[in-house]
Short mmCIF file of C-alpha atoms in Angstrom, two decimals:
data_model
loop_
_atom_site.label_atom_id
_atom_site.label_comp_id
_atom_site.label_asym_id
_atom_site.label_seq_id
_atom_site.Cartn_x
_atom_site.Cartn_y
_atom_site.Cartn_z
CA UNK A 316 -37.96 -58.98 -164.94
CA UNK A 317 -40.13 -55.82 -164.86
CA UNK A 318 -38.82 -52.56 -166.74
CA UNK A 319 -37.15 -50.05 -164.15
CA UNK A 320 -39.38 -47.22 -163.98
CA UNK A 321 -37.94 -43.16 -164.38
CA UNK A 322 -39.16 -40.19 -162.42
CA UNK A 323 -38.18 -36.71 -163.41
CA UNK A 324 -36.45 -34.04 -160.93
CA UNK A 325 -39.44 -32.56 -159.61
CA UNK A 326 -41.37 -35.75 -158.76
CA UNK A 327 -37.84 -36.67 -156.42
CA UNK A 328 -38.08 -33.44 -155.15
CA UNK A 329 -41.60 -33.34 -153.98
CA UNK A 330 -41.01 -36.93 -152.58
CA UNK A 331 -38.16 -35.13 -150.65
CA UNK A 332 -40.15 -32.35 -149.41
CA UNK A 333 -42.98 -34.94 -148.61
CA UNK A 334 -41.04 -36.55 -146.30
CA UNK A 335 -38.95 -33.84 -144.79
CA UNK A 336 -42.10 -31.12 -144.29
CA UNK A 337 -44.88 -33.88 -144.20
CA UNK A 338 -43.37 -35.49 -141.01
CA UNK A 339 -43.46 -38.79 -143.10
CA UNK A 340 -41.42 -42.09 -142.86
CA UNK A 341 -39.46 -43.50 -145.87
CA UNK A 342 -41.03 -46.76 -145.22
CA UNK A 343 -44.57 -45.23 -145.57
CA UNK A 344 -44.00 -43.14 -148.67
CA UNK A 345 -42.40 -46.02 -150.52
CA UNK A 346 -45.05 -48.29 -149.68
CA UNK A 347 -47.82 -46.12 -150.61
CA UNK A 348 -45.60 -44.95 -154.14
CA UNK A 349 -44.39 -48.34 -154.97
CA UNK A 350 -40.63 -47.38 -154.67
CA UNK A 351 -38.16 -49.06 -153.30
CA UNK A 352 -37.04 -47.26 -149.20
CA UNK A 353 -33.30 -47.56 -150.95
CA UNK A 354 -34.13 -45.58 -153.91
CA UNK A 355 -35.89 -42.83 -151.61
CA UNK A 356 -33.14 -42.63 -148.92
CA UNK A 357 -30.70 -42.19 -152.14
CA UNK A 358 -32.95 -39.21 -153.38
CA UNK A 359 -32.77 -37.76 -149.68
CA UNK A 360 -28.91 -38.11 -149.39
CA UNK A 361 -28.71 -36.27 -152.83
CA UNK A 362 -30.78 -33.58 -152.01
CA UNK A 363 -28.41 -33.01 -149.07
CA UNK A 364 -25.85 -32.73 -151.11
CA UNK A 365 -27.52 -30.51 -153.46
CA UNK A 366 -28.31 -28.11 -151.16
CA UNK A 367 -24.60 -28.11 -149.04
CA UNK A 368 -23.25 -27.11 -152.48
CA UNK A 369 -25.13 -24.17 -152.25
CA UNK A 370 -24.53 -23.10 -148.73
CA UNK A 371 -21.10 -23.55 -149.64
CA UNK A 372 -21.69 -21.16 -152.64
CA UNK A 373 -23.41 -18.95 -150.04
CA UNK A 374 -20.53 -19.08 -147.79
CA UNK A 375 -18.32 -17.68 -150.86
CA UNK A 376 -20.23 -14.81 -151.49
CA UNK A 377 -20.67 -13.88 -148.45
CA UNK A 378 -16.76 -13.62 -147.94
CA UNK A 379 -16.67 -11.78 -151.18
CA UNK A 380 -19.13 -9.18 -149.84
CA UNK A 381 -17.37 -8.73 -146.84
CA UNK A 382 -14.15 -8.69 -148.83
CA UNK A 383 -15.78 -5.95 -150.74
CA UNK A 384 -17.34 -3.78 -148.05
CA UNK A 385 -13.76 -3.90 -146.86
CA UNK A 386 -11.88 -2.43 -149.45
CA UNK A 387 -14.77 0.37 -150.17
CA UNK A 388 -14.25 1.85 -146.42
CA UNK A 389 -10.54 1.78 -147.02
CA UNK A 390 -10.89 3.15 -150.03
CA UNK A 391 -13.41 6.17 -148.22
CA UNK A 392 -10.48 6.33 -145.62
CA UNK A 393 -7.94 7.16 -148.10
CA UNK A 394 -10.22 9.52 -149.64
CA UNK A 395 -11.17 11.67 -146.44
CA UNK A 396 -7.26 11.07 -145.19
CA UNK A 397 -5.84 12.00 -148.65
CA UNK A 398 -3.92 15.29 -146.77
CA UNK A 399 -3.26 13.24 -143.33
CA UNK A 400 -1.12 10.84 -145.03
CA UNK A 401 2.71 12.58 -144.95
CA UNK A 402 1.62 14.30 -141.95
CA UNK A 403 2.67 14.13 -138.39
CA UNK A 404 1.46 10.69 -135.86
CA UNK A 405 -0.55 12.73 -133.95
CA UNK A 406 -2.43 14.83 -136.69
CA UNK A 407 -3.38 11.01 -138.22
CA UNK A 408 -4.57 10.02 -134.37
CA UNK A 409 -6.75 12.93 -134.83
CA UNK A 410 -8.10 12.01 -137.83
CA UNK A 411 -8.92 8.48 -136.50
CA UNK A 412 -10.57 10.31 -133.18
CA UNK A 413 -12.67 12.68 -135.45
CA UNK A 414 -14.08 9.64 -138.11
CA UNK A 415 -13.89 7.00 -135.00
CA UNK A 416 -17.74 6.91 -135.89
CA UNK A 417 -17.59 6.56 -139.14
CA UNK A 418 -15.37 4.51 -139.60
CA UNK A 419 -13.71 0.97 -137.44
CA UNK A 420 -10.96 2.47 -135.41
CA UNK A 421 -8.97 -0.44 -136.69
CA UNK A 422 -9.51 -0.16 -139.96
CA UNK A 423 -8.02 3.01 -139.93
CA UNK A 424 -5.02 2.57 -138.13
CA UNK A 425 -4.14 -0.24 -141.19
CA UNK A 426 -4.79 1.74 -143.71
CA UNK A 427 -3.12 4.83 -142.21
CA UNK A 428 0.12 2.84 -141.18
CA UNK A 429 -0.14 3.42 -137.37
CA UNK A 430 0.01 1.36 -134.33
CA UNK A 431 -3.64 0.97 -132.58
CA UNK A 432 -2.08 0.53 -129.07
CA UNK A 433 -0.22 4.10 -130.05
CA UNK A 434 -3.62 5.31 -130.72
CA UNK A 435 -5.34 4.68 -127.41
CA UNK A 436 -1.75 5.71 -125.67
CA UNK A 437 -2.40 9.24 -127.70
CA UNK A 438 -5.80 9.17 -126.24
CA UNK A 439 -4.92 8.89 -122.70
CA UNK A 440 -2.06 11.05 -122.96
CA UNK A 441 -3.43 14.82 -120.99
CA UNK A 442 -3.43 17.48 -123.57
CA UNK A 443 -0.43 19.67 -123.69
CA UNK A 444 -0.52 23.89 -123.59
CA UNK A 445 -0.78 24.15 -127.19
CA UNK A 446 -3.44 21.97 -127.68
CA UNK A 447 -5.07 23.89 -125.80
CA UNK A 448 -4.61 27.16 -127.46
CA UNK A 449 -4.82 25.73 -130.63
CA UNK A 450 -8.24 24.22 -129.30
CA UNK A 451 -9.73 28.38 -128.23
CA UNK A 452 -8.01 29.40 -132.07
CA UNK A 453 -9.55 26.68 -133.61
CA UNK A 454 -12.69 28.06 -132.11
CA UNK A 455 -12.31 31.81 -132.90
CA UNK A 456 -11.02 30.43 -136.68
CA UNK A 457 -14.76 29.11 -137.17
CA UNK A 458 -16.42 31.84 -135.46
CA UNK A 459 -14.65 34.30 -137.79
CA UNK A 460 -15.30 32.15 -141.01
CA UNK A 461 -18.92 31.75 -140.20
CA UNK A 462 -19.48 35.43 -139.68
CA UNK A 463 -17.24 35.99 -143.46
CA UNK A 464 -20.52 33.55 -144.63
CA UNK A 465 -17.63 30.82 -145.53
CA UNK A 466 -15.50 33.27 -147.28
CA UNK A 467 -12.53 34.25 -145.56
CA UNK A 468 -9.34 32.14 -146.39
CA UNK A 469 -6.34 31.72 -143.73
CA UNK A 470 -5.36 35.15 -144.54
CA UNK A 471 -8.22 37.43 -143.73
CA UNK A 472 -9.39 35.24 -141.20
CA UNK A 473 -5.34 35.88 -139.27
CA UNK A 474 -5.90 39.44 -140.43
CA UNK A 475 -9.43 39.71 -138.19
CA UNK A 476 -8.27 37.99 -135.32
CA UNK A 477 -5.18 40.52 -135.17
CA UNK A 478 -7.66 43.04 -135.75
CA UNK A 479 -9.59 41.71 -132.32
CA UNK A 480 -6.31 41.81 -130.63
CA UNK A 481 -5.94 37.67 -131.22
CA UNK A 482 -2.46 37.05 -131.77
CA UNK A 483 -2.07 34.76 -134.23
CA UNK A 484 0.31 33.86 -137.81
CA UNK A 485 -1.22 33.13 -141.03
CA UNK A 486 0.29 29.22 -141.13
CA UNK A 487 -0.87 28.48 -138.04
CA UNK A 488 -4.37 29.50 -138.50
CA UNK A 489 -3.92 28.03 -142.33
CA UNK A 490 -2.67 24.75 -140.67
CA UNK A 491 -5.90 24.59 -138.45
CA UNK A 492 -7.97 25.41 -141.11
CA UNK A 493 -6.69 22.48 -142.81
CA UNK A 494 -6.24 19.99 -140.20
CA UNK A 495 -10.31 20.53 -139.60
CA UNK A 496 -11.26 21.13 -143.15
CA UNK A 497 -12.70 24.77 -142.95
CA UNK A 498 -12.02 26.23 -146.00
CA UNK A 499 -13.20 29.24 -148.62
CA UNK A 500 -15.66 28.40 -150.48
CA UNK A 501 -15.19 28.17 -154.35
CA UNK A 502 -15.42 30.83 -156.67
CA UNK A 503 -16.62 30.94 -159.83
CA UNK A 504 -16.22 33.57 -163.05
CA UNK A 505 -17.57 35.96 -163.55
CA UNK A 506 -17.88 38.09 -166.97
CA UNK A 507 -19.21 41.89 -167.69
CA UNK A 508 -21.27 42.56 -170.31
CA UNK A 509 -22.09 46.49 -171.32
CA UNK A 510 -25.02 47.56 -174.25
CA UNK A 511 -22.97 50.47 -175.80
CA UNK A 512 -24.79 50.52 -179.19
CA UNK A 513 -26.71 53.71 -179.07
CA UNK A 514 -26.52 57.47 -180.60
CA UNK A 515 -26.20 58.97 -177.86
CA UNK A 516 -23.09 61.21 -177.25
CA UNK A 517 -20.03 59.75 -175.48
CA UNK A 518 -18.08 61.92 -172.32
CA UNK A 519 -13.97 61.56 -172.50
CA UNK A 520 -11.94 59.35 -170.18
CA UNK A 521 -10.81 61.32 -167.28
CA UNK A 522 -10.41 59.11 -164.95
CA UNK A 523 -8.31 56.48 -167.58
CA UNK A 524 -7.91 53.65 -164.75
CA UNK A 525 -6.37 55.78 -162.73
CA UNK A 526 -8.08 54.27 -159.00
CA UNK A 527 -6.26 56.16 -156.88
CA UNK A 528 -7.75 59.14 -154.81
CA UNK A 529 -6.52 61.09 -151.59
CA UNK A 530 -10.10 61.64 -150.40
CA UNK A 531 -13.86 60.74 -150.55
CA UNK A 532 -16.07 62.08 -152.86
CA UNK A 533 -13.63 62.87 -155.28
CA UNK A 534 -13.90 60.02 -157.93
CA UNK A 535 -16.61 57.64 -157.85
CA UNK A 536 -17.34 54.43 -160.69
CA UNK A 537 -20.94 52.80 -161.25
CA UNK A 538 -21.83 50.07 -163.37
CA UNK A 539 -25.03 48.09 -163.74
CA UNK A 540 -25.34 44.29 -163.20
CA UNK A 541 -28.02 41.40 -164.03
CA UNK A 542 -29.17 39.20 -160.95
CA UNK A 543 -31.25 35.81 -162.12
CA UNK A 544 -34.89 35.00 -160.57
CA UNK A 545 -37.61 32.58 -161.11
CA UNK A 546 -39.64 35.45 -161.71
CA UNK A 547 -36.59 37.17 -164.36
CA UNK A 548 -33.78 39.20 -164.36
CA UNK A 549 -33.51 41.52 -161.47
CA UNK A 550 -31.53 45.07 -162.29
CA UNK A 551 -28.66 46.19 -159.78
CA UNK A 552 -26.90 49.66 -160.17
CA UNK A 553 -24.05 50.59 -158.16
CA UNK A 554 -21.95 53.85 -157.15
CA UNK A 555 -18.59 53.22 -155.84
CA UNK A 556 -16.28 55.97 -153.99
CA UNK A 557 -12.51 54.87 -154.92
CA UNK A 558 -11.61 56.43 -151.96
CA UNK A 559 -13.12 53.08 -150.43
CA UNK A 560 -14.25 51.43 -152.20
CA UNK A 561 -17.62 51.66 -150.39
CA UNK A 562 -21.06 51.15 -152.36
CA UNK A 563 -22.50 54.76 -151.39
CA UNK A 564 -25.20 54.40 -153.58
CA UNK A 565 -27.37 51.20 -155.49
CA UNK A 566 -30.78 50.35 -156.73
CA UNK A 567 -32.77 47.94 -157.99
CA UNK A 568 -35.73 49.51 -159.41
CA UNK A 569 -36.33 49.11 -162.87
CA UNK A 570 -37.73 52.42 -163.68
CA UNK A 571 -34.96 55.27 -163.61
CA UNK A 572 -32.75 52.58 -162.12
CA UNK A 573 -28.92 54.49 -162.54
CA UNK A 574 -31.20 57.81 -161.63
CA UNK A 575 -32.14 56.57 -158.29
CA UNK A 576 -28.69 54.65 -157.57
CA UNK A 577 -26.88 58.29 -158.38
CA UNK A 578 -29.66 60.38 -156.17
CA UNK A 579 -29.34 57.60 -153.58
CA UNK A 580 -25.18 57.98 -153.30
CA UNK A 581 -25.56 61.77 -153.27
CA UNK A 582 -28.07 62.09 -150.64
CA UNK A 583 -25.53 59.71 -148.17
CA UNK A 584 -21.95 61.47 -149.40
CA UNK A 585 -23.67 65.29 -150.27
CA UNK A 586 -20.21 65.59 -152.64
CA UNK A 587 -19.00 69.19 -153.54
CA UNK A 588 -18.90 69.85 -157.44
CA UNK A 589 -15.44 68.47 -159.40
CA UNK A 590 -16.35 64.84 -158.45
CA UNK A 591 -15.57 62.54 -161.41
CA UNK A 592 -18.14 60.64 -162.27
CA UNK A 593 -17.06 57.20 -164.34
CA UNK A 594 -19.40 54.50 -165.87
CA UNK A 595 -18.95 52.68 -168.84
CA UNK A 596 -20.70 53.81 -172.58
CA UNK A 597 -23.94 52.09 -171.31
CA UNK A 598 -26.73 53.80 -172.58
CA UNK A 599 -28.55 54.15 -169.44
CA UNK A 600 -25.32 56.38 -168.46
CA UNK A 601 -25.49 57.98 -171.66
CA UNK A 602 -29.10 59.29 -172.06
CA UNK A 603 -29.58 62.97 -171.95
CA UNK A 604 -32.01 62.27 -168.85
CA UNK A 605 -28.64 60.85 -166.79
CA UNK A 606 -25.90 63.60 -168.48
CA UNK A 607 -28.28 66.57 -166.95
CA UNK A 608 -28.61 64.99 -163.43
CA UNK A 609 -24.62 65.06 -163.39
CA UNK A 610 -24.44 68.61 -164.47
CA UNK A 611 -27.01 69.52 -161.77
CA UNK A 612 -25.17 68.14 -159.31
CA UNK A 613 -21.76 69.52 -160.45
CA UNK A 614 -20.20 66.26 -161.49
CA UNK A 615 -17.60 65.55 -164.42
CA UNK A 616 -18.63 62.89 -166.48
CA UNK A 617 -16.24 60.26 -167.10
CA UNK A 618 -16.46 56.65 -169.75
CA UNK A 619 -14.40 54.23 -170.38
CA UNK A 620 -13.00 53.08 -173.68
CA UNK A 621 -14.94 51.19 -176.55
CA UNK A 622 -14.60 47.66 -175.73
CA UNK A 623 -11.96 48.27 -172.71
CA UNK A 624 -13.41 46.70 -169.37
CA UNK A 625 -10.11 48.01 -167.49
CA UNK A 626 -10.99 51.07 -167.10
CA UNK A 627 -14.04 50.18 -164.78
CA UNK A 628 -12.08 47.75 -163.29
CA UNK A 629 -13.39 48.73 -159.87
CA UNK A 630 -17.15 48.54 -160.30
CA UNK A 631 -17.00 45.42 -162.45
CA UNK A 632 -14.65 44.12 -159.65
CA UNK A 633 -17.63 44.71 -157.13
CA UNK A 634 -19.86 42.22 -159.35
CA UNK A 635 -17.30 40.06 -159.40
CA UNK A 636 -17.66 39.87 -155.62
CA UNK A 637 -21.16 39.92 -155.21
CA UNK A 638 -21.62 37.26 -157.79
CA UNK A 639 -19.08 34.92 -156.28
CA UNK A 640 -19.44 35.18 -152.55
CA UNK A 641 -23.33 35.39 -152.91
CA UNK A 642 -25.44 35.09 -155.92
CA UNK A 643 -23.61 31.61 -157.25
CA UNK A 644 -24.72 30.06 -154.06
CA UNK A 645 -28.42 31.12 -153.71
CA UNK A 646 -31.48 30.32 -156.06
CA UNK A 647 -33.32 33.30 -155.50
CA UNK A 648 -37.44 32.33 -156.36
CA UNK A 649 -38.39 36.29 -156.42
CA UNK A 650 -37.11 39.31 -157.45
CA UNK A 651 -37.80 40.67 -153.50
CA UNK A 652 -36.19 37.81 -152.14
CA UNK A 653 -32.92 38.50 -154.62
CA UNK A 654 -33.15 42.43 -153.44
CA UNK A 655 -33.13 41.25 -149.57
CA UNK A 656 -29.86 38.91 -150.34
CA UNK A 657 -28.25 42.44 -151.97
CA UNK A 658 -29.25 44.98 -148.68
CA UNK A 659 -27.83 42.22 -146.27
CA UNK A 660 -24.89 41.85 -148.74
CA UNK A 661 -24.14 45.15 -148.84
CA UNK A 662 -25.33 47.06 -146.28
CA UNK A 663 -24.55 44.27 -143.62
CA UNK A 664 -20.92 42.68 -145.16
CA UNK A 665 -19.62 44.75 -147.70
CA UNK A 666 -19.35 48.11 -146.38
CA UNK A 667 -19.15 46.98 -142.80
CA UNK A 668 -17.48 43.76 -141.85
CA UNK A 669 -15.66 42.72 -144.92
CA UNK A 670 -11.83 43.09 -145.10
CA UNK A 671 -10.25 44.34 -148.47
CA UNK A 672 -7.01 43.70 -149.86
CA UNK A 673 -6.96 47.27 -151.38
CA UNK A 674 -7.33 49.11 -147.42
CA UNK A 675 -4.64 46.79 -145.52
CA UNK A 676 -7.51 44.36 -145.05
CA UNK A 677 -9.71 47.03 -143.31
CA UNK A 678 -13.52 47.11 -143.82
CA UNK A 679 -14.41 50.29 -145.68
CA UNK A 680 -16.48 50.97 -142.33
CA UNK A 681 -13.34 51.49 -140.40
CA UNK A 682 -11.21 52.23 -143.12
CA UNK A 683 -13.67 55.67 -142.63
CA UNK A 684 -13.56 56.00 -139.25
CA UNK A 685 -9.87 55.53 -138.71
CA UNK A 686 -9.43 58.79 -141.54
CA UNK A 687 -12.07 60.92 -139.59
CA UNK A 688 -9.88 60.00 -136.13
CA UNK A 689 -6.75 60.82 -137.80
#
């Protein structure tokens, strides 16, 4: 009897593939090969096999993909529901109608603990009266907020629409806000720095954080700030009345910069002689070229402390401000670009349209015009 012959893996699998791709009989292939038709039909049926195992194996990951994909999108559901979850039915069916896009309408109602038949019922249901209105607020609430450039909170967003003659409380427009994610946007800190290491001399403290004045022109505060550009630093001076606070005076040249901030206030206020005039122990404020301007102009000087920012609370507050609600959010390539962002800051926000705290949440525009009415 002859010796049983051996073939390796590959040979049965290109006898396989012969047959199957080469639209070839068994019978053929063994005769030309010399192989028994039983031993090739075995090879066939364990190729089969071979290759259910791995749809089968297929078949398991795709379930585990799907399984997957599933819990990620609830997982993005509970993340973009994270507030909606202790609220009210019909503030979660209006969640599920805002992300029905997003995500399966389903998917949502499982994850969120609602019925989907009470969903479509919600949907059909006609809107009631204060819908409605909450619908034309929820309207005015962005208009307002856009104008603020994404500043205003729930309170001086209420205190604008009252202003319009909207009427309106504070936790309802906070509760809309909230309901349709509209929100301030963050602020970061901001910290003062002042160069007071020179020779030159140093005026007393008259004003000594005392912010409060009966009338313009009779106190003002100016500090200097850095601004960051691609092309360097970028120098901003500002003049603040108290009475205010309005910026009546800034610059942003580098040559005689607190000069022209100072000439730029008095030319727009023309004050009468007594005004106090406080700045910190800068030496830009100190310099004999600054001290004479005041006395030509009839204005007490004024500095703060060594090493107290307090008592310029009010101008270093402005910075504050500016930095937070502007600069942080703006990469400013130029130095001209960076002086553009300041004019429309100030000139168009600031003293205009932005409410303060400090005047009864009044702009300093008509903070002004109500005292020249009255």
């Amino acid at each position: 009897m002859g010796q049983r012959k051996s073939y390796d893996k590959e040979f049965k699998q290109e006898v396989v593939k012969l047959i199957k791709e080469g639209n070839i009989t068994v019978s053929s292939v063994a005769k030309d090969l010399d192989i028994p038709k039983t031993t090739i039909t075995q090879w066939i049926k364990q190729d089969e096999k071979h290759k259910g195992n791995l749809r089968s194996e297929d078949d398991e990951i795709r379930k585990l993909k799907l399984k997957i994909a599933d819990l990620e999108e609830e997982n993005e559901i509970l993340k973009k529901a994270g507030s909606h979850l202790h609220q009210a039915t019909e503030v979660i069916f209006k969640f599920i109608y805002d992300h029905r896009f997003k995500f399966r309408v389903q998917k949502m109602c499982q994850v969120l603990k609602v019925s989907r038949s009470g969903y479509y019922a919600w949907l059909k249901r006609p809107k009631s009266k204060r819908d409605l209105e909450n619908e034309k607020l929820l309207e005015q609430i962005k208009r307002v907020h856009k104008k603020s450039r994404n500043i205003y909170g729930s309170i001086r967003i209420t205190k604008q629409l009252n202003h319009e003659g909207i009427k309106c409380g504070r936790n309802r427009v906070y509760r809309l806000m909230k309901l349709n994610n509209i929100q301030s946007i963050m602020k970061r800190k901001f910290k003062a720095t002042t160069n007071s290491k020179h020779s030159y001399p140093v005026a007393p403290n008259l004003l000594n954080q005392n912010f409060t004045v009966e009338k313009p022109n009779q106190a003002w505060v100016t500090d200097i700030a850095y601004i960051a550009t691609k092309e360097g630093w970028l120098y901003l001076a500002i003049i603040l009345d108290l009475y205010d606070p309005k910026v009546v005076g800034w610059s942003t040249m580098t040559q005689q910069l607190v000069i022209n901030a100072l000439n730029n206030a008095v030319s727009r206020r023309k004050p009468t002689k007594g005004l106090i005039h406080h700045s910190d122990r800068g030496s830009q404020y100190a310099s004999k070229a600054y001290q004479s301007l005041l006395k030509s102009y009839g204005m007490k000087a004024s500095m703060s402390r060594k090493g107290n920012c307090y008592d310029n609370a009010c101008a270093e507050s402005f910075f504050g401000t500016l930095k937070t609600e502007m600069v942080y959010f703006n990469k400013y390539e130029t130095r001209a670009q960076a002086k553009s962002s300041i004019f429309e800051y100030i000139e168009l926000f600031y003293n205009t349209e932005r409410l303060h705290s400090s005047l009864n949440y009044k702009s300093p525009k008509n903070y002004e015009n109500q005292r020249k009415v009255a």
